[in-house]
PDB file of C-alpha atoms in Angstrom:
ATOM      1  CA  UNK V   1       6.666   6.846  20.325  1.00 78.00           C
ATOM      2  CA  UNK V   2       7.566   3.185  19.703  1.00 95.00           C
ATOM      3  CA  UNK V   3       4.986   3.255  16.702  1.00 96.00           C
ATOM      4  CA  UNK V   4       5.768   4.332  13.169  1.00 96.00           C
ATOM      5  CA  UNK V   5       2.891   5.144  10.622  1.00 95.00           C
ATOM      6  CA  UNK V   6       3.992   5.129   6.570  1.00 93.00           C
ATOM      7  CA  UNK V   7       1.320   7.283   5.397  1.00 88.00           C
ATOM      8  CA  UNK V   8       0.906   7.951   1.723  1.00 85.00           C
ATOM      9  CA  UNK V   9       3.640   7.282  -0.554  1.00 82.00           C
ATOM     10  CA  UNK V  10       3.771   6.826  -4.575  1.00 83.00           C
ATOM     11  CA  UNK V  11       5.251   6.133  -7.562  1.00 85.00           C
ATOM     12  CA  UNK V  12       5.061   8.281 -10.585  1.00 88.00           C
ATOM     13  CA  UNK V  13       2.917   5.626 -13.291  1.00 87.00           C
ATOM     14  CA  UNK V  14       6.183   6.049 -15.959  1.00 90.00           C
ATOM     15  CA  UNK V  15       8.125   4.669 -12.925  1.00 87.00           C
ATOM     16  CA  UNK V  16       6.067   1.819 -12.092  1.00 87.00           C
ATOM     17  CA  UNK V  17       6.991  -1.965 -12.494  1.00 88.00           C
ATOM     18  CA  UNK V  18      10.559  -0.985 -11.613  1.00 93.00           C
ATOM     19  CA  UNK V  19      10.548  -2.247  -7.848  1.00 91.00           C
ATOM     20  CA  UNK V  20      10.301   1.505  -6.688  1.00 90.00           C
ATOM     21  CA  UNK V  21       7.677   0.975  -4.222  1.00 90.00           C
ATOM     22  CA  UNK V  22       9.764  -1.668  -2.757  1.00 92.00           C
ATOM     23  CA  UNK V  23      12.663  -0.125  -2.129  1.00 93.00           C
ATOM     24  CA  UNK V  24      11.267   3.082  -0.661  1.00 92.00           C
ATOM     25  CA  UNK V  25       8.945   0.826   1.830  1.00 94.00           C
ATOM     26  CA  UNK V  26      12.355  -0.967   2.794  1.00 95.00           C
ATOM     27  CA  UNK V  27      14.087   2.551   3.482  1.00 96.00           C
ATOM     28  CA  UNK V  28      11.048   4.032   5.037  1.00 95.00           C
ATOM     29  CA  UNK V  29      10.880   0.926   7.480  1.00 96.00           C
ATOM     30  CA  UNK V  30      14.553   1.065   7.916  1.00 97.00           C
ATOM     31  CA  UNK V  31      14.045   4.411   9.036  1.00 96.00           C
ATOM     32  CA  UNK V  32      11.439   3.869  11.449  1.00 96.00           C
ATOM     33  CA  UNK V  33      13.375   1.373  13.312  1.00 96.00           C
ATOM     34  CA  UNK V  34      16.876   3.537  13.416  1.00 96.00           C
ATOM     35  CA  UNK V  35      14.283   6.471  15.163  1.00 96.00           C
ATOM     36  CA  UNK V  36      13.152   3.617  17.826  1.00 96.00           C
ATOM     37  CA  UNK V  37       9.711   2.052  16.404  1.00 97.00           C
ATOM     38  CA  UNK V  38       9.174  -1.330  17.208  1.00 95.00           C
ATOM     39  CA  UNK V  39       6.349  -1.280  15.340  1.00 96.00           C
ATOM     40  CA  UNK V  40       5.618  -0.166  11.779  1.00 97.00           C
ATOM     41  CA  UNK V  41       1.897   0.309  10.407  1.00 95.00           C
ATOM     42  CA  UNK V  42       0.484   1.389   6.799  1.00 93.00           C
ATOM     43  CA  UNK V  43      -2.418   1.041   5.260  1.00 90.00           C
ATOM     44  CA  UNK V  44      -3.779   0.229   1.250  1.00 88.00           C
ATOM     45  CA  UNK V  45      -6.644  -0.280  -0.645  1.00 83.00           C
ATOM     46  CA  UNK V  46      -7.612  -4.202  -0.176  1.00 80.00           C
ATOM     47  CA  UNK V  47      -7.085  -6.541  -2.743  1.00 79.00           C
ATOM     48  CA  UNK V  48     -10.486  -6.625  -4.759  1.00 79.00           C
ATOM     49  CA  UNK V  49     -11.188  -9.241  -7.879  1.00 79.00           C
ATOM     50  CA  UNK V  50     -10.882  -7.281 -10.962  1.00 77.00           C
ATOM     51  CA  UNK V  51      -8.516  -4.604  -9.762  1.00 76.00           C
ATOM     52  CA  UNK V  52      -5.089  -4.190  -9.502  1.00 72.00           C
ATOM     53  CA  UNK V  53      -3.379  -4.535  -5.718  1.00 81.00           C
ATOM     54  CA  UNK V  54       0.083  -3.898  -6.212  1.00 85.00           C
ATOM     55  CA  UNK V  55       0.654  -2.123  -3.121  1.00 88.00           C
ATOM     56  CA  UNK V  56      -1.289  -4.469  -1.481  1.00 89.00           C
ATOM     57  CA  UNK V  57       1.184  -7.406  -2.677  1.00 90.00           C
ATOM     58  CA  UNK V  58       4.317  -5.136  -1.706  1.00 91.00           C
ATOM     59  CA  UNK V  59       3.144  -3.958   1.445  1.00 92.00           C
ATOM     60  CA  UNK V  60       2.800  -7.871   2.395  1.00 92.00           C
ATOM     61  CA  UNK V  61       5.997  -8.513   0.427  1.00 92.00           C
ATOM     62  CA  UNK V  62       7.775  -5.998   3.089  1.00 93.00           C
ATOM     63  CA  UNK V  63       6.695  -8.377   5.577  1.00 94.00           C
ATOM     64  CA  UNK V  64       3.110  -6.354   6.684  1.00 95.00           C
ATOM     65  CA  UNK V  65       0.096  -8.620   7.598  1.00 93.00           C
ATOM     66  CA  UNK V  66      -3.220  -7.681   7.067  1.00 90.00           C
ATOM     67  CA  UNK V  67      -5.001  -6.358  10.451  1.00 91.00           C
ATOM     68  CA  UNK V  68      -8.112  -5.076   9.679  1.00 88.00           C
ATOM     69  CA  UNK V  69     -10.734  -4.396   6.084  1.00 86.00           C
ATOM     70  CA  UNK V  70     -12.424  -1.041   6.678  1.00 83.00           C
ATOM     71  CA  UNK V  71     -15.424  -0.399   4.203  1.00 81.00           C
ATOM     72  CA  UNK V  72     -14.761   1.740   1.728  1.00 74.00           C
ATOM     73  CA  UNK V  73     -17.539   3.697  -0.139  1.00 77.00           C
ATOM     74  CA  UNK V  74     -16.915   3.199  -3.630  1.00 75.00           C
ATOM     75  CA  UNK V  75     -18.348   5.962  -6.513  1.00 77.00           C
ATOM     76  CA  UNK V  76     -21.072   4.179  -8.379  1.00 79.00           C
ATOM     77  CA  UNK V  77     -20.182   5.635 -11.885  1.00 80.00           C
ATOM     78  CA  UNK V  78     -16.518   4.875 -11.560  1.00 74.00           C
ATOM     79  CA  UNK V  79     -16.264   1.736 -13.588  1.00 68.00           C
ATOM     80  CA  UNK V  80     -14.497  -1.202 -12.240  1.00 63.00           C
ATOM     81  CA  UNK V  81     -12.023  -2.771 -14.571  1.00 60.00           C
ATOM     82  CA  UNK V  82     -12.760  -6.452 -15.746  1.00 52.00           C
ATOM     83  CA  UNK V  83     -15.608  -6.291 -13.737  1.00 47.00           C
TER      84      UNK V  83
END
């Protein structure tokens, strides 16, 4: 259809910081547009005090907007960094 969906995508950690992330959104977008989307969706983890949100911040830097928050259930003996 008209829609394109960029599930899950990463970058290795000994690659990160490198503006990997970046350019693969940029292709993947690119992509989505030569097959006929007119619109491009993805999704993240939200950007939470005290933890990191680079994909959040390069999603957005690709030119996303944030939509919608869904609740996310979090595991109570994972601890939160700086928090």
């Amino acid at each position: 259809g008209a829609t394109g969906w960029l599930g899950l995508g990463a970058t290795l950690p000994e690659h990160r910081g490198r503006g990997a992330q970046n350019a693969v959104l940029r292709d993947r977008i690119a992509a989505a547009a030569d097959a006929g989307c007119d619109t491009v969706v993805t999704e993240t983890g939200a950007a939470v005090d005290g933890m990191p949100s680079n994909s959040h911040r390069n999603i957005l830097r690709q030119g996303f907007e944030a939509i919608y928050e869904r609740p996310n259930l979090r595991n109570p003996q994972r601890e939160v960094p700086n928090g």
